[in-house]
């Protein structure tokens, strides 16, 4: 089944691409979520207009993400955790905690945009990559520190 992508989809295509997908994937995911529209003879003119509009919107979105990345610059966040004497955390710091700390600073970040190879399990300073868009990544510093005793 051919569909026109209204949003970029990882491992499938960018906005405005016409791609072949299985009917179930289109019917159960792409079409209901509004990420794509079906391509047929009756809507080719509409699809061309949508492709042009989608391309303009995607360029604006990329520019917004680049501005967000530039505004983040060299930010760092601090997350407290309980640890033993060797610096190993009782638990770990994961993407949702980092996302929440960024939202607390006023950045609109989804937890899925935080890219960690593995949860942070020690006290220290870590470089974490934020994947804002397929074309926009930014690095931040995450300080994991010992929580103050209460």
PDB file of C-alpha atoms in Angstrom:
ATOM      1  CA  UNK A   1       0.000   0.000   0.000  1.00  0.00           C
ATOM      2  CA  UNK A   2       1.334   3.434  -0.878  1.00  0.00           C
ATOM      3  CA  UNK A   3       1.086   6.259   1.646  1.00  0.00           C
ATOM      4  CA  UNK A   4       2.265   9.860   1.753  1.00  0.00           C
ATOM      5  CA  UNK A   5       4.119  10.676   4.972  1.00  0.00           C
ATOM      6  CA  UNK A   6       2.785  13.772   6.744  1.00  0.00           C
ATOM      7  CA  UNK A   7       5.464  13.412   9.450  1.00  0.00           C
ATOM      8  CA  UNK A   8       8.931  11.894   9.375  1.00  0.00           C
ATOM      9  CA  UNK A   9       8.944   8.285  10.568  1.00  0.00           C
ATOM     10  CA  UNK A  10      12.180   6.667  11.696  1.00  0.00           C
ATOM     11  CA  UNK A  11      13.439   3.936   9.356  1.00  0.00           C
ATOM     12  CA  UNK A  12      10.667   4.691   6.858  1.00  0.00           C
ATOM     13  CA  UNK A  13      11.007   8.159   5.350  1.00  0.00           C
ATOM     14  CA  UNK A  14      10.774  11.908   5.658  1.00  0.00           C
ATOM     15  CA  UNK A  15       7.835  14.271   5.314  1.00  0.00           C
ATOM     16  CA  UNK A  16       6.424  14.284   1.783  1.00  0.00           C
ATOM     17  CA  UNK A  17       7.833  10.881   0.806  1.00  0.00           C
ATOM     18  CA  UNK A  18       5.516   8.377  -0.852  1.00  0.00           C
ATOM     19  CA  UNK A  19       6.439   4.958   0.538  1.00  0.00           C
ATOM     20  CA  UNK A  20       5.199   1.392   0.201  1.00  0.00           C
ATOM     21  CA  UNK A  21       4.167  -0.173   3.498  1.00  0.00           C
ATOM     22  CA  UNK A  22       2.186  -3.218   4.532  1.00  0.00           C
ATOM     23  CA  UNK A  23      -1.552  -2.654   4.790  1.00  0.00           C
ATOM     24  CA  UNK A  24      -1.652  -3.508   8.490  1.00  0.00           C
ATOM     25  CA  UNK A  25       1.102  -1.013   9.352  1.00  0.00           C
ATOM     26  CA  UNK A  26      -0.712   1.714   7.423  1.00  0.00           C
ATOM     27  CA  UNK A  27      -4.172   0.839   8.739  1.00  0.00           C
ATOM     28  CA  UNK A  28      -3.179   0.297  12.380  1.00  0.00           C
ATOM     29  CA  UNK A  29      -0.445   2.903  12.892  1.00  0.00           C
ATOM     30  CA  UNK A  30       0.282   5.436  10.148  1.00  0.00           C
ATOM     31  CA  UNK A  31      -3.253   6.439   9.156  1.00  0.00           C
ATOM     32  CA  UNK A  32      -4.889   6.602  12.635  1.00  0.00           C
ATOM     33  CA  UNK A  33      -1.965   8.546  14.120  1.00  0.00           C
ATOM     34  CA  UNK A  34      -2.124  11.081  11.287  1.00  0.00           C
ATOM     35  CA  UNK A  35       1.435  10.388  10.194  1.00  0.00           C
ATOM     36  CA  UNK A  36       0.373   9.462   6.651  1.00  0.00           C
ATOM     37  CA  UNK A  37      -2.477   9.510   4.131  1.00  0.00           C
ATOM     38  CA  UNK A  38      -3.323   6.860   1.567  1.00  0.00           C
ATOM     39  CA  UNK A  39      -2.322   7.469  -2.043  1.00  0.00           C
ATOM     40  CA  UNK A  40      -4.894   6.778  -4.762  1.00  0.00           C
ATOM     41  CA  UNK A  41      -5.866   8.221  -8.133  1.00  0.00           C
ATOM     42  CA  UNK A  42      -8.592  10.409  -6.639  1.00  0.00           C
ATOM     43  CA  UNK A  43      -6.397  12.323  -4.254  1.00  0.00           C
ATOM     44  CA  UNK A  44      -3.169  12.887  -6.215  1.00  0.00           C
ATOM     45  CA  UNK A  45      -3.724  16.660  -6.560  1.00  0.00           C
ATOM     46  CA  UNK A  46      -4.577  16.922  -2.875  1.00  0.00           C
ATOM     47  CA  UNK A  47      -1.479  14.871  -2.049  1.00  0.00           C
ATOM     48  CA  UNK A  48       0.745  17.246  -4.017  1.00  0.00           C
ATOM     49  CA  UNK A  49      -0.660  20.199  -2.060  1.00  0.00           C
ATOM     50  CA  UNK A  50      -0.234  18.303   1.199  1.00  0.00           C
ATOM     51  CA  UNK A  51       3.338  17.389   0.224  1.00  0.00           C
ATOM     52  CA  UNK A  52       4.212  21.046  -0.330  1.00  0.00           C
ATOM     53  CA  UNK A  53       2.537  22.095   2.934  1.00  0.00           C
ATOM     54  CA  UNK A  54       4.174  19.246   4.840  1.00  0.00           C
ATOM     55  CA  UNK A  55       7.581  20.199   3.471  1.00  0.00           C
ATOM     56  CA  UNK A  56       7.172  23.811   4.625  1.00  0.00           C
ATOM     57  CA  UNK A  57       5.993  22.668   8.065  1.00  0.00           C
ATOM     58  CA  UNK A  58       8.924  20.265   8.370  1.00  0.00           C
ATOM     59  CA  UNK A  59      11.419  23.008   7.508  1.00  0.00           C
ATOM     60  CA  UNK A  60       9.829  25.224  10.186  1.00  0.00           C
ATOM     61  CA  UNK A  61       9.971  22.352  12.693  1.00  0.00           C
ATOM     62  CA  UNK A  62      13.644  21.722  11.933  1.00  0.00           C
ATOM     63  CA  UNK A  63      14.365  25.424  12.424  1.00  0.00           C
ATOM     64  CA  UNK A  64      12.536  25.384  15.783  1.00  0.00           C
ATOM     65  CA  UNK A  65      14.543  22.342  16.886  1.00  0.00           C
ATOM     66  CA  UNK A  66      17.797  24.009  15.805  1.00  0.00           C
ATOM     67  CA  UNK A  67      16.835  27.112  17.810  1.00  0.00           C
ATOM     68  CA  UNK A  68      16.059  24.923  20.818  1.00  0.00           C
ATOM     69  CA  UNK A  69      19.421  23.163  20.439  1.00  0.00           C
ATOM     70  CA  UNK A  70      21.203  26.516  20.222  1.00  0.00           C
ATOM     71  CA  UNK A  71      19.367  27.806  23.298  1.00  0.00           C
ATOM     72  CA  UNK A  72      20.426  24.713  25.215  1.00  0.00           C
ATOM     73  CA  UNK A  73      24.041  25.503  24.433  1.00  0.00           C
ATOM     74  CA  UNK A  74      26.161  24.180  27.262  1.00  0.00           C
ATOM     75  CA  UNK A  75      23.457  23.509  29.816  1.00  0.00           C
ATOM     76  CA  UNK A  76      23.908  21.035  32.577  1.00  0.00           C
ATOM     77  CA  UNK A  77      21.447  19.483  34.960  1.00  0.00           C
ATOM     78  CA  UNK A  78      21.969  18.002  38.398  1.00  0.00           C
ATOM     79  CA  UNK A  79      20.178  14.908  39.610  1.00  0.00           C
ATOM     80  CA  UNK A  80      20.518  13.705  43.159  1.00  0.00           C
ATOM     81  CA  UNK A  81      20.634  10.045  44.093  1.00  0.00           C
ATOM     82  CA  UNK A  82      21.537   7.943  47.068  1.00  0.00           C
ATOM     83  CA  UNK A  83      24.855   6.141  46.670  1.00  0.00           C
ATOM     84  CA  UNK A  84      27.256   4.022  48.689  1.00  0.00           C
ATOM     85  CA  UNK A  85      30.793   5.042  49.671  1.00  0.00           C
ATOM     86  CA  UNK A  86      32.229   3.867  46.314  1.00  0.00           C
ATOM     87  CA  UNK A  87      29.818   6.111  44.382  1.00  0.00           C
ATOM     88  CA  UNK A  88      27.480   3.386  43.101  1.00  0.00           C
ATOM     89  CA  UNK A  89      23.856   4.523  43.106  1.00  0.00           C
ATOM     90  CA  UNK A  90      21.122   2.578  44.862  1.00  0.00           C
ATOM     91  CA  UNK A  91      19.073   2.449  41.670  1.00  0.00           C
ATOM     92  CA  UNK A  92      19.891   4.449  38.566  1.00  0.00           C
ATOM     93  CA  UNK A  93      19.241   7.654  36.650  1.00  0.00           C
ATOM     94  CA  UNK A  94      17.254   7.063  33.487  1.00  0.00           C
ATOM     95  CA  UNK A  95      15.783   9.007  30.560  1.00  0.00           C
ATOM     96  CA  UNK A  96      12.490   9.982  32.271  1.00  0.00           C
ATOM     97  CA  UNK A  97      14.389  11.540  35.192  1.00  0.00           C
ATOM     98  CA  UNK A  98      16.625  13.505  32.819  1.00  0.00           C
ATOM     99  CA  UNK A  99      13.572  14.588  30.785  1.00  0.00           C
ATOM    100  CA  UNK A 100      11.793  15.736  33.963  1.00  0.00           C
ATOM    101  CA  UNK A 101      14.856  17.742  35.054  1.00  0.00           C
ATOM    102  CA  UNK A 102      14.988  19.440  31.634  1.00  0.00           C
ATOM    103  CA  UNK A 103      11.255  20.221  31.752  1.00  0.00           C
ATOM    104  CA  UNK A 104      11.764  21.710  35.229  1.00  0.00           C
ATOM    105  CA  UNK A 105      14.298  24.081  33.633  1.00  0.00           C
ATOM    106  CA  UNK A 106      11.703  25.109  31.039  1.00  0.00           C
ATOM    107  CA  UNK A 107      12.766  23.004  28.026  1.00  0.00           C
ATOM    108  CA  UNK A 108      10.051  21.154  26.151  1.00  0.00           C
ATOM    109  CA  UNK A 109      11.634  17.715  25.884  1.00  0.00           C
ATOM    110  CA  UNK A 110      10.007  14.315  25.542  1.00  0.00           C
ATOM    111  CA  UNK A 111      11.552  11.414  27.453  1.00  0.00           C
ATOM    112  CA  UNK A 112      12.035   9.514  24.185  1.00  0.00           C
ATOM    113  CA  UNK A 113      14.370  12.256  22.943  1.00  0.00           C
ATOM    114  CA  UNK A 114      16.893  11.495  25.698  1.00  0.00           C
ATOM    115  CA  UNK A 115      19.378   8.939  24.360  1.00  0.00           C
ATOM    116  CA  UNK A 116      21.175   6.865  26.977  1.00  0.00           C
ATOM    117  CA  UNK A 117      23.204   3.786  26.130  1.00  0.00           C
ATOM    118  CA  UNK A 118      22.437   2.478  29.616  1.00  0.00           C
ATOM    119  CA  UNK A 119      21.029   3.948  32.830  1.00  0.00           C
ATOM    120  CA  UNK A 120      23.532   5.998  34.835  1.00  0.00           C
ATOM    121  CA  UNK A 121      24.495   3.982  37.911  1.00  0.00           C
ATOM    122  CA  UNK A 122      27.336   5.981  39.425  1.00  0.00           C
ATOM    123  CA  UNK A 123      28.067   9.415  40.838  1.00  0.00           C
ATOM    124  CA  UNK A 124      29.778  11.626  38.253  1.00  0.00           C
ATOM    125  CA  UNK A 125      29.427  13.839  35.204  1.00  0.00           C
ATOM    126  CA  UNK A 126      28.021  12.284  32.063  1.00  0.00           C
ATOM    127  CA  UNK A 127      27.542  13.511  28.488  1.00  0.00           C
ATOM    128  CA  UNK A 128      24.013  12.750  27.342  1.00  0.00           C
ATOM    129  CA  UNK A 129      22.740  13.174  23.796  1.00  0.00           C
ATOM    130  CA  UNK A 130      19.297  14.621  23.065  1.00  0.00           C
ATOM    131  CA  UNK A 131      17.826  13.586  19.720  1.00  0.00           C
ATOM    132  CA  UNK A 132      15.500  16.516  18.988  1.00  0.00           C
ATOM    133  CA  UNK A 133      14.905  15.645  15.337  1.00  0.00           C
ATOM    134  CA  UNK A 134      16.347  13.338  12.688  1.00  0.00           C
ATOM    135  CA  UNK A 135      18.695  16.164  11.724  1.00  0.00           C
ATOM    136  CA  UNK A 136      19.198  17.840  15.127  1.00  0.00           C
ATOM    137  CA  UNK A 137      21.117  16.421  18.089  1.00  0.00           C
ATOM    138  CA  UNK A 138      22.523  18.281  21.080  1.00  0.00           C
ATOM    139  CA  UNK A 139      24.704  17.190  23.955  1.00  0.00           C
ATOM    140  CA  UNK A 140      24.166  18.143  27.583  1.00  0.00           C
ATOM    141  CA  UNK A 141      26.013  17.437  30.827  1.00  0.00           C
ATOM    142  CA  UNK A 142      24.262  15.477  33.550  1.00  0.00           C
ATOM    143  CA  UNK A 143      25.724  15.738  37.036  1.00  0.00           C
ATOM    144  CA  UNK A 144      24.735  12.828  39.247  1.00  0.00           C
ATOM    145  CA  UNK A 145      25.456  13.786  42.855  1.00  0.00           C
ATOM    146  CA  UNK A 146      24.994  12.249  46.280  1.00  0.00           C
ATOM    147  CA  UNK A 147      21.637  13.138  47.800  1.00  0.00           C
ATOM    148  CA  UNK A 148      21.811  15.182  50.980  1.00  0.00           C
ATOM    149  CA  UNK A 149      20.818  13.196  54.052  1.00  0.00           C
ATOM    150  CA  UNK A 150      17.419  14.211  55.350  1.00  0.00           C
TER     151      UNK A 150
END
